[in-house]
Coordinates of C-alpha atoms and ligand atoms in Angstrom, one line a residue:
Chain A
X18 CA -29.9 5.8 -34.9
X19 CA -30.9 9.3 -34.3
X20 CA -30.2 11.6 -31.3
X21 CA -29.8 15.1 -29.9
X22 CA -26.6 16.2 -31.0
X23 CA -24.8 16.5 -27.7
X24 CA -23.9 20.8 -26.4
X25 CA -20.8 20.6 -24.4
X26 CA -22.0 22.3 -21.1
X27 CA -19.9 22.2 -17.9
X28 CA -21.0 20.8 -14.7
X29 CA -22.4 23.3 -11.7
X30 CA -19.6 22.7 -9.6
X31 CA -15.8 21.9 -9.4
X32 CA -14.9 17.9 -9.3
X33 CA -13.5 18.4 -6.0
X34 CA -16.4 19.7 -4.2
X35 CA -18.5 17.1 -5.4
X36 CA -16.4 14.6 -4.4
X37 CA -16.2 15.9 -1.1
X38 CA -19.9 16.3 -1.0
X39 CA -20.3 12.3 -1.6
X40 CA -17.2 11.9 0.7
X41 CA -18.8 13.7 3.5
X42 CA -22.3 12.0 3.0
X43 CA -20.3 8.4 2.9
X44 CA -19.1 9.2 6.1
X45 CA -22.4 10.3 7.5
X46 CA -23.4 6.8 6.2
X47 CA -20.5 5.3 7.9
X48 CA -18.4 5.9 10.6
X49 CA -15.3 3.8 9.3
X50 CA -14.6 6.6 6.4
X51 CA -11.9 8.7 7.7
X52 CA -9.7 11.6 5.4
X53 CA -5.9 11.3 5.1
X54 CA -4.2 14.6 3.7
X55 CA -0.2 15.0 2.6
X56 CA -0.8 19.0 1.9
X57 CA -2.6 19.0 -0.2
X58 CA -6.3 19.3 1.1
X59 CA -6.6 23.3 -0.4
X60 CA -6.5 21.4 -4.0
X61 CA -7.7 18.3 -3.5
X62 CA -10.6 20.1 -1.4
X63 CA -11.1 18.6 1.2
X64 CA -11.4 21.0 3.7
X65 CA -15.1 20.7 4.4
X66 CA -14.6 16.9 5.5
X67 CA -11.6 18.3 8.0
X68 CA -14.3 21.1 9.0
X69 CA -17.4 18.3 9.7
X70 CA -15.5 15.4 11.1
X71 CA -12.6 16.8 12.5
X72 CA -11.8 13.6 14.7
X73 CA -11.8 11.8 11.2
X74 CA -9.0 13.5 9.3
X75 CA -5.6 13.7 9.2
X76 CA -3.6 15.6 7.4
X77 CA 0.0 14.2 7.6
X78 CA 1.9 16.4 5.6
X79 CA 4.1 15.5 2.4
X80 CA 5.4 12.3 3.4
X81 CA 3.3 10.5 0.9
X82 CA 5.1 7.4 1.5
X83 CA 4.2 7.3 5.7
X84 CA 1.1 8.4 4.7
X85 CA -0.3 5.3 2.1
X86 CA 1.3 2.7 4.9
X87 CA -0.5 4.2 8.2
X88 CA -3.4 4.3 6.1
X89 CA -2.7 0.3 5.7
X90 CA -2.5 0.4 9.9
X91 CA -5.4 2.3 10.0
X92 CA -7.8 0.1 8.3
X93 CA -6.8 -2.9 9.4
X94 CA -8.3 -1.9 12.8
X95 CA -11.5 -1.2 10.5
X96 CA -11.3 2.3 9.2
X97 CA -11.6 3.4 5.6
X98 CA -9.4 5.5 4.7
X99 CA -9.2 7.8 1.8
X100 CA -5.4 8.9 0.9
X101 CA -5.5 12.0 -1.0
X102 CA -2.8 13.6 -3.2
X103 CA -2.1 14.4 -6.8
X104 CA -1.9 11.3 -9.1
X105 CA 1.6 11.8 -9.8
X106 CA 2.7 11.6 -5.9
X107 CA -0.3 8.8 -5.1
X108 CA 0.9 6.8 -8.3
X109 CA 4.4 7.4 -8.2
X110 CA 5.6 8.6 -4.3
X111 CA 3.5 5.5 -2.6
X112 CA 3.8 2.3 -5.4
X113 CA 5.3 0.2 -3.4
X114 CA 3.4 0.7 0.0
X115 CA 0.1 0.4 -2.2
X116 CA 1.1 -2.8 -3.8
X117 CA 3.0 -4.3 -0.2
X118 CA 0.4 -2.4 2.0
X119 CA -2.8 -2.0 1.1
X120 CA -2.4 -4.6 -1.7
X121 CA -0.4 -7.5 -1.0
X122 CA -1.7 -7.3 2.8
X123 CA -5.1 -6.9 1.9
X124 CA -6.4 -4.2 3.2
X125 CA -8.6 -1.9 2.5
X126 CA -7.9 1.4 1.0
X127 CA -9.0 4.2 -1.4
X128 CA -6.5 5.8 -2.9
X129 CA -6.6 9.5 -4.8
X130 CA -5.2 11.0 -7.3
X131 CA -5.8 14.5 -7.6
X132 CA -5.3 17.2 -11.3
X133 CA -5.2 13.9 -13.9
X134 CA -3.3 14.3 -17.1
X135 CA -3.5 17.8 -18.5
X136 CA -5.6 18.8 -15.7
X137 CA -2.5 19.5 -13.7
X138 CA -2.9 22.6 -16.7
X139 CA 0.2 25.3 -15.3
X140 CA 1.6 22.9 -12.5
X141 CA 3.3 21.4 -15.8
X142 CA 5.3 18.3 -16.5
X143 CA 6.6 17.7 -13.3
X144 CA 2.4 17.3 -12.2
X145 CA 1.2 15.9 -15.0
X146 CA 0.3 11.8 -14.7
X147 CA 0.1 10.7 -17.8
X148 CA 1.4 7.6 -16.6
X149 CA -1.0 6.7 -13.2
X150 CA -2.9 4.6 -14.3
X151 CA 0.3 2.4 -15.7
X152 CA 1.8 2.3 -12.3
X153 CA -0.6 0.9 -11.0
X154 CA -3.0 -1.3 -13.3
X155 CA -0.7 -4.0 -12.6
X156 CA -1.0 -4.2 -8.8
X157 CA -2.8 -6.5 -8.4
X158 CA -6.2 -6.5 -7.5
X159 CA -7.0 -3.0 -7.3
X160 CA -9.4 -1.6 -8.8
X161 CA -8.7 1.9 -10.8
X162 CA -11.5 4.9 -11.9
X163 CA -11.8 8.0 -13.7
X164 CA -15.0 9.4 -13.0
X165 CA -16.2 11.5 -16.2
X166 CA -18.3 13.4 -14.6
X167 CA -20.2 15.2 -10.9
X168 CA -23.4 13.1 -11.2
X169 CA -21.0 9.7 -11.6
X170 CA -18.6 11.1 -9.3
X171 CA -21.6 11.5 -6.6
X172 CA -22.9 7.7 -7.0
X173 CA -19.1 6.1 -7.0
X174 CA -18.2 7.3 -4.1
X175 CA -20.4 5.5 -1.4
X176 CA -20.1 2.6 -3.3
X177 CA -16.1 2.9 -3.3
X178 CA -16.2 3.6 0.4
X179 CA -18.8 0.8 0.9
X180 CA -16.7 -2.0 -0.8
X181 CA -13.4 -3.6 0.8
X182 CA -10.4 -3.8 -1.2
X183 CA -7.8 -1.2 -2.8
X184 CA -9.1 1.4 -5.2
X185 CA -7.6 4.6 -6.7
X186 CA -9.7 7.2 -8.2
X187 CA -8.0 10.1 -10.1
X188 CA -9.9 12.7 -10.9
X189 CA -9.4 16.6 -12.1
X190 CA -10.1 19.2 -9.7
X191 CA -12.0 21.3 -12.1
X192 CA -15.5 21.3 -13.3
X193 CA -15.7 19.0 -16.2
X194 CA -18.2 19.0 -18.8
X195 CA -20.9 17.0 -17.8
X196 CA -22.7 13.9 -19.5
X197 CA -25.2 12.8 -17.1
X198 CA -28.4 13.5 -15.4
X199 CA -28.7 13.9 -11.8
X200 CA -30.6 9.5 -10.9
X201 CA -28.0 7.9 -13.3
X202 CA -26.9 5.0 -12.0
X203 CA -23.4 3.2 -12.6
X204 CA -22.5 -0.1 -12.1
X205 CA -18.4 -0.5 -11.1
X206 CA -16.8 -2.3 -13.7
X207 CA -19.6 -1.8 -16.6
X208 CA -18.5 0.4 -18.8
X209 CA -21.8 2.8 -20.0
X210 CA -22.8 3.2 -23.5
X211 CA -23.6 6.6 -24.8
X212 CA -24.2 6.1 -28.3
X213 CA -25.3 2.8 -30.7
X214 CA -23.3 3.0 -33.6
X215 CA -22.4 0.1 -36.0
X216 CA -19.5 1.5 -38.1
X217 CA -16.8 2.6 -35.3
X218 CA -16.1 2.4 -31.4
X219 CA -14.9 5.0 -29.7
X220 CA -13.8 4.0 -25.6
X221 CA -13.0 7.1 -23.6
X222 CA -12.6 7.7 -20.5
X223 CA -12.2 11.1 -18.2
X224 CA -12.3 14.4 -20.1
X225 CA -11.8 12.4 -23.7
X226 CA -16.1 11.3 -22.7
X227 CA -17.1 14.3 -24.0
X228 CA -14.2 14.7 -26.8
X229 CA -16.0 11.5 -27.7
X230 CA -19.0 12.5 -28.0
X231 CA -18.6 15.5 -30.1
X232 CA -16.7 13.3 -32.7
X233 CA -19.6 11.0 -32.8
X234 CA -21.5 14.0 -33.9
X235 CA -18.8 14.9 -36.2
X236 CA -18.5 11.3 -37.8
X237 CA -22.6 11.5 -37.8
X238 CA -22.3 14.5 -40.0
X239 CA -20.4 12.1 -42.8
X240 CA -22.6 9.3 -42.1
X241 CA -20.1 7.4 -39.9
X242 CA -22.2 6.0 -37.2
X243 CA -20.3 5.5 -33.5
X244 CA -20.5 3.7 -31.0
X245 CA -19.6 5.5 -27.8
X246 CA -18.5 3.8 -24.3
X247 CA -17.6 5.7 -21.2
X248 CA -15.1 3.0 -19.4
X249 CA -15.0 4.2 -16.2
X250 CA -13.3 1.1 -14.6
X251 CA -10.2 1.0 -16.3
X252 CA -9.4 -2.3 -14.2
X253 CA -11.8 -4.4 -14.1
X254 CA -11.8 -3.7 -17.7
X255 CA -15.4 -4.7 -19.0
X256 CA -14.5 -6.9 -21.4
X257 CA -17.1 -8.3 -22.6
X258 CA -19.0 -5.0 -23.6
X259 CA -16.0 -3.8 -24.8
X260 CA -15.4 -7.6 -26.9
X261 CA -19.2 -7.0 -28.2
X262 CA -18.9 -3.6 -29.3
X263 CA -15.3 -4.8 -31.0
X264 CA -17.6 -7.4 -32.9
X265 CA -20.3 -5.4 -33.8
X266 CA -18.9 -2.4 -35.5
X267 CA -15.3 -3.9 -36.4
X268 CA -13.3 -1.4 -35.0
X269 CA -12.3 0.8 -32.0
X270 CA -10.5 3.9 -30.9
X271 CA -10.0 4.4 -27.8
X272 CA -9.1 7.8 -26.2
X273 CA -7.7 9.0 -23.0
X274 CA -6.6 11.9 -20.9
X275 CA -3.1 9.2 -20.5
X276 CA 0.4 7.7 -22.2
X277 CA -1.0 5.4 -24.9
X278 CA 1.3 2.7 -23.3
X279 CA -0.2 1.3 -19.6
X280 CA -3.7 2.7 -19.2
X281 CA -6.9 2.6 -20.9
X282 CA -5.7 2.2 -24.8
X283 CA -3.3 -0.4 -23.7
X284 CA -5.9 -2.2 -21.8
X285 CA -8.5 -3.1 -24.3
X286 CA -5.8 -3.2 -26.9
X287 CA -4.8 -6.4 -24.8
X288 CA -7.8 -7.4 -24.6
X289 CA -8.9 -7.5 -28.6
X290 CA -5.9 -8.5 -29.7
X291 CA -6.6 -11.5 -27.4
X292 CA -10.6 -11.5 -27.9
X293 CA -11.9 -9.3 -30.8
X294 CA -8.7 -8.8 -33.2
X295 CA -10.1 -5.6 -35.0
X296 CA -8.3 -2.3 -36.5
X297 CA -7.4 -0.4 -33.4
X298 CA -5.8 3.3 -32.9
X299 CA -5.3 5.0 -29.4
X300 CA -5.6 8.4 -29.1
X301 CA -4.2 9.6 -25.5
X302 CA -0.6 11.5 -25.1
X303 CA 1.7 9.8 -27.1
X304 CA 5.0 8.9 -24.9
X305 CA 6.2 12.3 -24.4
X306 CA 6.1 13.9 -21.1
X307 CA 3.5 17.1 -20.0
X308 CA 4.2 20.2 -20.0
X309 CA 3.0 23.7 -18.8
X310 CA -0.4 25.4 -20.3
X311 CA -3.8 26.0 -19.9
X312 CA -5.9 22.7 -20.2
X313 CA -7.1 23.5 -23.6
X314 CA -4.0 24.3 -25.0
X315 CA -2.8 20.8 -23.7
X316 CA -5.5 18.9 -25.2
X317 CA -4.6 20.8 -28.4
X318 CA -0.9 20.1 -28.3
X319 CA -1.2 16.4 -27.3
X320 CA -4.2 15.6 -29.9
X321 CA -6.4 15.2 -27.3
X322 CA -9.1 16.7 -29.4
X323 CA -12.5 15.7 -31.2
X324 CA -10.9 16.0 -34.3
X325 CA -8.0 13.3 -33.4
X326 CA -10.6 10.9 -33.0
X327 CA -12.4 11.5 -36.0
X328 CA -9.1 11.0 -37.9
X329 CA -8.3 7.6 -36.4
X330 CA -12.0 6.9 -36.4
X331 CA -11.4 7.1 -40.4
X332 CA -8.5 5.3 -40.5
X333 CA -9.6 2.2 -38.4
X334 CA -12.6 2.0 -40.9
X335 CA -10.3 2.3 -43.8
X336 CA -8.4 -0.9 -41.8
X337 CA -11.4 -2.7 -41.6
X338 CA -12.6 -2.0 -45.5
X339 CA -9.4 -3.3 -46.6
Chain B
X71 CA 10.5 -21.5 37.3
X72 CA 10.8 -18.0 37.7
X73 CA 9.7 -15.7 35.6
X74 CA 13.0 -14.5 34.0
X75 CA 13.8 -18.4 34.2
X76 CA 11.2 -19.1 32.0
X77 CA 11.8 -16.3 29.2
X78 CA 15.6 -18.0 29.3
X79 CA 14.2 -21.0 28.5
X80 CA 11.6 -19.6 26.0
X81 CA 14.3 -17.7 24.0
X82 CA 16.7 -20.8 23.9
X83 CA 13.9 -22.8 21.9
X84 CA 12.9 -19.8 20.0
X85 CA 16.4 -20.1 18.9
X86 CA 16.6 -23.8 18.5
X87 CA 13.2 -23.6 16.1
X88 CA 14.3 -21.4 14.1
X89 CA 17.8 -22.8 13.7
X90 CA 15.8 -26.1 12.8
X91 CA 13.3 -24.7 10.5
X92 CA 16.1 -22.6 8.7
X93 CA 18.0 -25.9 8.5
X94 CA 14.9 -27.8 6.9
X95 CA 14.6 -24.9 3.9
X96 CA 19.0 -24.7 4.0
X97 CA 19.1 -21.7 4.5
X98 CA 17.8 -18.1 5.6
X99 CA 18.2 -14.9 7.5
X100 CA 20.2 -16.5 10.6
X101 CA 21.5 -13.2 11.6
X102 CA 18.7 -11.2 12.4
X103 CA 16.7 -13.7 13.0
X104 CA 19.1 -14.6 16.7
X105 CA 19.6 -11.0 17.4
X106 CA 15.7 -10.3 18.1
X107 CA 15.3 -14.0 19.8
X108 CA 15.3 -12.5 23.5
X109 CA 13.1 -9.5 22.9
X110 CA 10.3 -11.9 21.0
X111 CA 10.6 -14.0 23.9
X112 CA 9.7 -11.0 25.9
X113 CA 6.7 -10.3 24.1
X114 CA 5.6 -13.7 23.8
X115 CA 7.2 -15.1 27.5
X116 CA 4.0 -12.8 29.0
X117 CA 4.0 -9.3 28.2
X118 CA 2.3 -9.5 24.9
X119 CA -2.1 -9.2 25.8
X120 CA -2.7 -12.2 23.4
X121 CA -4.9 -15.6 22.8
X122 CA -3.1 -17.6 20.5
X123 CA -6.1 -19.5 19.9
X124 CA -7.9 -16.4 18.7
X125 CA -5.2 -14.6 16.9
X126 CA -7.8 -11.7 15.9
X127 CA -8.5 -11.1 19.1
X128 CA -9.6 -7.0 18.9
X129 CA -8.1 -6.4 22.5
X130 CA -4.5 -8.0 22.0
X131 CA -1.4 -5.6 21.4
X132 CA -0.1 -5.5 17.9
X133 CA 3.5 -6.6 16.6
X134 CA 4.3 -5.5 13.5
X135 CA 7.8 -6.9 11.8
X136 CA 9.2 -4.5 10.2
X137 CA 12.3 -6.2 9.2
X138 CA 10.2 -8.9 7.4
X139 CA 13.3 -11.5 6.6
X140 CA 13.0 -12.1 10.3
X141 CA 9.8 -13.5 9.7
X142 CA 11.6 -17.5 10.1
X143 CA 12.1 -16.8 14.1
X144 CA 8.7 -14.9 14.4
X145 CA 7.2 -17.8 13.7
X146 CA 8.8 -19.8 15.8
X147 CA 8.0 -18.0 18.9
X148 CA 4.3 -18.0 17.3
X149 CA 4.5 -21.7 17.0
X150 CA 5.7 -22.1 20.9
X151 CA 3.1 -20.4 21.9
X152 CA 0.3 -22.8 19.9
X153 CA -0.9 -20.1 17.5
X154 CA -0.8 -22.8 14.8
X155 CA 1.3 -26.4 15.4
X156 CA 5.0 -26.6 15.4
X157 CA 5.6 -28.7 12.0
X158 CA 4.5 -26.2 10.3
X159 CA 7.9 -24.4 10.9
X160 CA 9.5 -27.5 8.6
X161 CA 7.6 -25.6 6.2
X162 CA 9.4 -22.9 6.1
X163 CA 10.0 -21.3 2.2
X164 CA 8.6 -24.7 0.8
X165 CA 6.2 -24.3 -2.5
X166 CA 2.2 -23.9 -0.6
X167 CA 4.1 -22.7 3.1
X168 CA 1.9 -21.0 5.5
X169 CA 5.4 -19.5 6.6
X170 CA 7.0 -17.5 3.6
X171 CA 10.0 -16.1 4.3
X172 CA 9.1 -12.3 4.6
X173 CA 5.6 -12.0 7.2
X174 CA 2.5 -11.9 5.3
X175 CA -0.9 -11.6 7.4
X176 CA -2.8 -13.6 4.6
X177 CA -0.8 -16.4 5.6
X178 CA 0.0 -16.7 9.0
X179 CA -1.9 -16.6 11.9
X180 CA -0.8 -14.5 14.4
X181 CA 1.3 -12.2 11.8
X182 CA -0.6 -8.9 12.1
X183 CA 1.1 -7.5 9.0
X184 CA 2.3 -8.2 5.8
X185 CA 6.1 -6.7 5.6
X186 CA 8.9 -7.1 3.5
X187 CA 10.5 -3.9 2.2
X188 CA 12.1 -2.4 4.8
X189 CA 11.0 0.9 5.8
X190 CA 6.7 0.5 5.5
X191 CA 5.9 -1.8 8.8
X192 CA 7.0 1.6 11.4
X193 CA 3.8 3.5 9.3
X194 CA 1.8 0.6 9.2
X195 CA 2.2 0.4 13.2
X196 CA 2.0 4.1 13.3
X197 CA -1.8 3.4 11.4
X198 CA -2.9 0.7 13.2
X199 CA -2.0 2.7 16.6
X200 CA -3.8 5.3 15.5
X201 CA -7.1 3.7 15.1
X202 CA -6.9 2.1 18.1
X203 CA -6.7 5.4 19.6
X204 CA -9.4 6.4 17.6
X205 CA -11.9 3.9 19.1
X206 CA -10.5 4.8 22.3
X207 CA -8.3 2.0 22.7
X208 CA -5.3 1.5 25.4
X209 CA -3.6 -1.6 22.8
X210 CA 0.4 -1.6 22.7
X211 CA 1.8 -1.5 19.3
X212 CA 4.9 -3.0 19.2
X213 CA 7.3 -2.5 16.0
X214 CA 10.4 -4.5 15.0
X215 CA 13.0 -2.9 12.7
X216 CA 16.8 -3.7 12.1
X217 CA 19.5 -0.5 12.0
X218 CA 20.0 -0.4 8.9
X219 CA 16.6 -0.3 8.2
X220 CA 16.1 2.8 9.7
X221 CA 18.3 4.1 6.3
X222 CA 14.6 4.0 4.5
X223 CA 13.4 7.3 4.7
X224 CA 9.8 6.2 5.5
X225 CA 11.5 5.4 9.0
X226 CA 11.5 9.1 9.3
X227 CA 8.7 10.0 7.6
X228 CA 6.8 7.2 10.3
X229 CA 8.7 9.1 13.3
X230 CA 7.5 12.6 13.0
X231 CA 4.1 11.7 12.2
X232 CA 3.3 9.0 15.3
X233 CA 5.8 12.0 17.3
X234 CA 2.8 14.9 15.9
X235 CA 0.2 12.7 16.7
X236 CA 1.4 11.7 20.0
X237 CA 1.2 7.9 19.4
X238 CA 2.3 6.3 23.1
X239 CA 1.1 3.2 22.8
X240 CA 3.3 2.6 19.8
X241 CA 6.6 0.8 20.7
X242 CA 9.2 0.9 18.4
X243 CA 11.9 -1.6 19.1
X244 CA 15.3 -1.5 17.2
X245 CA 17.4 -4.7 16.7
X246 CA 20.8 -2.7 16.6
X247 CA 22.8 -5.4 15.9
X248 CA 25.5 -3.5 13.6
X249 CA 25.3 -5.5 10.7
X250 CA 23.0 -4.7 7.3
X251 CA 23.1 -6.9 4.1
X252 CA 26.3 -6.0 3.0
X253 CA 28.5 -5.2 5.9
X254 CA 28.4 -3.2 8.3
X255 CA 26.1 -0.1 9.1
X256 CA 28.5 2.6 10.2
X257 CA 30.6 1.8 7.1
X258 CA 27.3 2.0 5.0
X259 CA 25.4 5.0 6.3
X260 CA 25.1 5.3 10.2
X261 CA 24.7 7.2 12.8
X262 CA 22.8 6.8 16.0
X263 CA 19.4 5.8 16.4
X264 CA 18.6 6.6 20.1
X265 CA 20.1 9.8 19.2
X266 CA 18.0 10.7 16.1
X267 CA 14.5 9.1 17.5
X268 CA 15.5 11.5 21.3
X269 CA 15.6 14.5 18.2
X270 CA 12.2 13.6 16.8
X271 CA 11.1 13.7 19.9
X272 CA 10.3 10.1 21.2
X273 CA 10.8 8.6 24.7
X274 CA 14.3 7.1 23.7
X275 CA 16.5 4.3 25.7
X276 CA 19.5 2.0 24.8
X277 CA 19.5 -2.1 26.3
X278 CA 21.2 -5.3 26.4
X279 CA 19.5 -6.6 23.7
X280 CA 19.6 -9.9 25.5
X281 CA 19.2 -8.7 29.2
X282 CA 15.8 -9.6 29.0
X283 CA 14.7 -8.7 32.3
X284 CA 16.3 -5.2 31.7
X285 CA 14.3 -5.4 28.4
X286 CA 11.3 -6.6 30.2
X287 CA 11.8 -3.6 32.5
X288 CA 11.7 -1.4 29.4
X289 CA 9.1 -2.7 28.1
X290 CA 7.3 -1.6 30.9
X291 CA 8.3 1.5 31.4
X292 CA 7.5 2.4 27.3
X293 CA 3.9 1.9 28.1
X294 CA 3.9 3.9 31.2
X295 CA 5.0 6.7 28.6
X296 CA 2.0 9.7 27.8
X297 CA 2.7 11.6 25.4
X298 CA 5.2 10.7 22.9
X299 CA 6.0 7.2 21.0
X300 CA 8.5 5.1 22.9
X301 CA 11.8 3.8 20.9
X302 CA 13.9 0.9 22.7
X303 CA 17.7 0.8 20.9
X304 CA 18.2 -3.2 21.8
X305 CA 22.4 -3.6 21.4
X306 CA 22.6 -6.7 20.2
X307 CA 25.0 -9.4 17.8
X308 CA 23.8 -10.2 14.8
X309 CA 23.9 -14.1 14.9
X310 CA 24.2 -14.3 18.2
X311 CA 23.2 -17.7 19.3
X312 CA 23.9 -19.9 16.5
X313 CA 27.3 -21.0 16.7
X314 CA 28.2 -21.2 12.9
X315 CA 27.0 -17.7 12.5
X316 CA 28.6 -15.9 15.5
X317 CA 32.2 -15.9 13.8
X318 CA 30.6 -15.0 10.2
X319 CA 31.3 -12.0 8.6
X320 CA 28.3 -12.1 6.8
X321 CA 25.8 -13.7 8.3
X322 CA 23.0 -11.9 7.1
X323 CA 21.9 -14.9 5.2
X324 CA 23.6 -18.7 5.1
X325 CA 23.3 -21.6 4.1
X326 CA 22.8 -24.1 6.7
X327 CA 23.9 -27.7 6.7
X328 CA 22.7 -29.9 9.4
X329 CA 25.1 -30.7 11.0
X330 CA 25.8 -26.3 11.8
X331 CA 22.3 -26.7 13.1
X332 CA 23.1 -29.7 15.5
X333 CA 25.9 -28.7 16.1
X334 CA 24.3 -24.6 17.3
X335 CA 22.0 -26.0 19.1
X336 CA 24.4 -28.3 20.7
X337 CA 26.2 -25.2 21.8
X338 CA 22.9 -23.5 22.9
X339 CA 22.5 -26.5 25.6
X340 CA 26.0 -25.9 26.5
X341 CA 25.8 -22.2 27.3
X342 CA 22.6 -22.9 28.8
X343 CA 24.4 -25.3 31.5
X344 CA 27.5 -23.4 31.7
X345 CA 24.9 -20.6 32.8
X346 CA 26.4 -18.2 29.4
X347 CA 23.4 -18.6 27.4
X348 CA 23.1 -16.5 24.7
X349 CA 26.5 -14.9 24.7
X350 CA 28.3 -17.6 25.5
X351 CA 31.9 -16.4 24.7
X352 CA 31.1 -13.6 21.6
X353 CA 31.5 -10.9 24.0
Ligands
TPP190 C1 12.9 -1.9 1.1 C2 14.4 -2.9 1.2 N1 15.6 -2.9 0.1 C3 16.2 -3.9 0.3 C4 15.9 -5.0 0.4 C5 16.7 -6.3 0.9 N2 17.0 -6.7 2.3 C6 16.8 -7.4 2.3 S1 17.5 -7.3 4.3 C7 18.8 -6.1 4.2 C8 19.3 -5.4 5.1 C9 18.5 -5.3 6.9 O1 19.3 -5.0 7.8 P1 18.7 -4.9 8.7 O2 17.5 -3.6 8.7 O3 19.9 -4.4 9.8 O4 18.3 -6.2 9.8 P2 19.0 -7.2 10.3 O5 20.6 -7.1 10.0 O6 19.0 -7.6 11.6 O7 18.9 -8.3 9.4 C10 18.1 -5.8 2.8 C11 18.9 -4.6 2.3 C12 14.5 -4.9 1.6 N3 13.8 -5.9 2.2 N4 13.8 -3.9 1.7

């Protein structure tokens, strides 16, 4: 396989701005789409939605539990509420409300978790969600997304707005490394294959996708051919493709901006241990709390770099050969 | 029959059917079911704008049973109104039933919201009221909560939000039966709900929780309120109307035998004849 080496370039906009564009577009197309904020509109970038659709925007204040159950009530009357808070609060303050008022009650609520993982940066450990997918993944019927870049955000939001059910979308607020060209299409639940290679499969999500692509290039220089999957739907997992790649390459490395317990790595491990038990390593936060610092520092600190993915790839390849 | 007699009769039927349903199940939340029977009789005895043959009629008044553990008393009212066959009441809590212990909108016709985690119902009701108002509709949204349930922080989030949003079609019915699971509310964590909701800017009244005329009057008055949501504090007695529960200290959740049920139903009939229904000698 030959391909151009990956050159990391940042997206032109902060992801929150691309998100708000997409939400406004969704609301223009569908009068049921409404916004609920919990006093984090400025941080999460929904201000332009409030300005464009004042009658469809509600800043309820710092009351996440109430916001979530109210959203459920609103959806009962036919609206499609998008509820916003930081990922730490959307997942932890609303857990029981997401379970009962939204999921168990069979309603239609869209939950946004901002400042995902290390992107919480200088807000520090109290605000750094490494467990949000873990908290929400065992709630029946939820779909969990981690959009990779602005192109994907723009593609996913209309789909999420139009499909009935409870969805959770975790996002960073700032601009991230651009992966996709405009016009790229995405199927929720289908991982995107970004590289083909027969030696090892790298399965990544969120900010770790660009690290996985850099890792694939580094491995290529050493003669190791890596397959790279962008697994932006954590639930439902793309089981067919993950099993197929695992069988083709015989070993797997996952990479996530999340605790290795409960998120993408856990989901892949659960799947493969039943369906295709191959050597696997999980790159991610190793069950420790977050802390303050610039995102780059935190990615080094928690081992979320291409070099960490490469090292894990070498280990699984070696285990495979034993 | 005068309307108030019909409501009294309905409340007796609601109690009787609830007692029988819980006796079939063998046990249940008898205390909190009995204390709201009269209010449900007012609501389902003509006050609610509903179509039992079309449970999801968009113009209906909504009802959210915040204290979801009292599903069975609501099922009795719904069955009596014809939402589903009466014999469903024999299946409460049986495997595969459509009448589970806690309210489930996906299982039971006429149940508007799934509840059971105390404190969420009022927020859900506020969301429904907001959604209806955004659609320019004037349906009322009722929510029934327990006085113990008011300990949940989410209640006060919803209280603040509903007032801020001027959800005047939201009517909260507080079953102030003075008891919760582990004992008396005043011993666990009490305080006057009327004062609290007034402090949150709501229209608040107190009413005897088994005086169906008075309850009806206050619901009508709340319906006329512009500006703020309304709370009606129903002064009730936990377990009232199920004789075996009335003198039990722990009547939140009881085992109910056939004998207990038969005697309780007979006592309801005695009180009806004596004109002392539902309270009897209790108060
Ligand atoms: C969040 C939550 N915590 C605990 C319970 C368990 N529980 C069920 S009923 C109950 C007591 C409710 O008391 P109250 O609201 O006064 O209801 P009532 O006395 O009318 O039955 C408790 C603690 C629950 N259902 N939900």
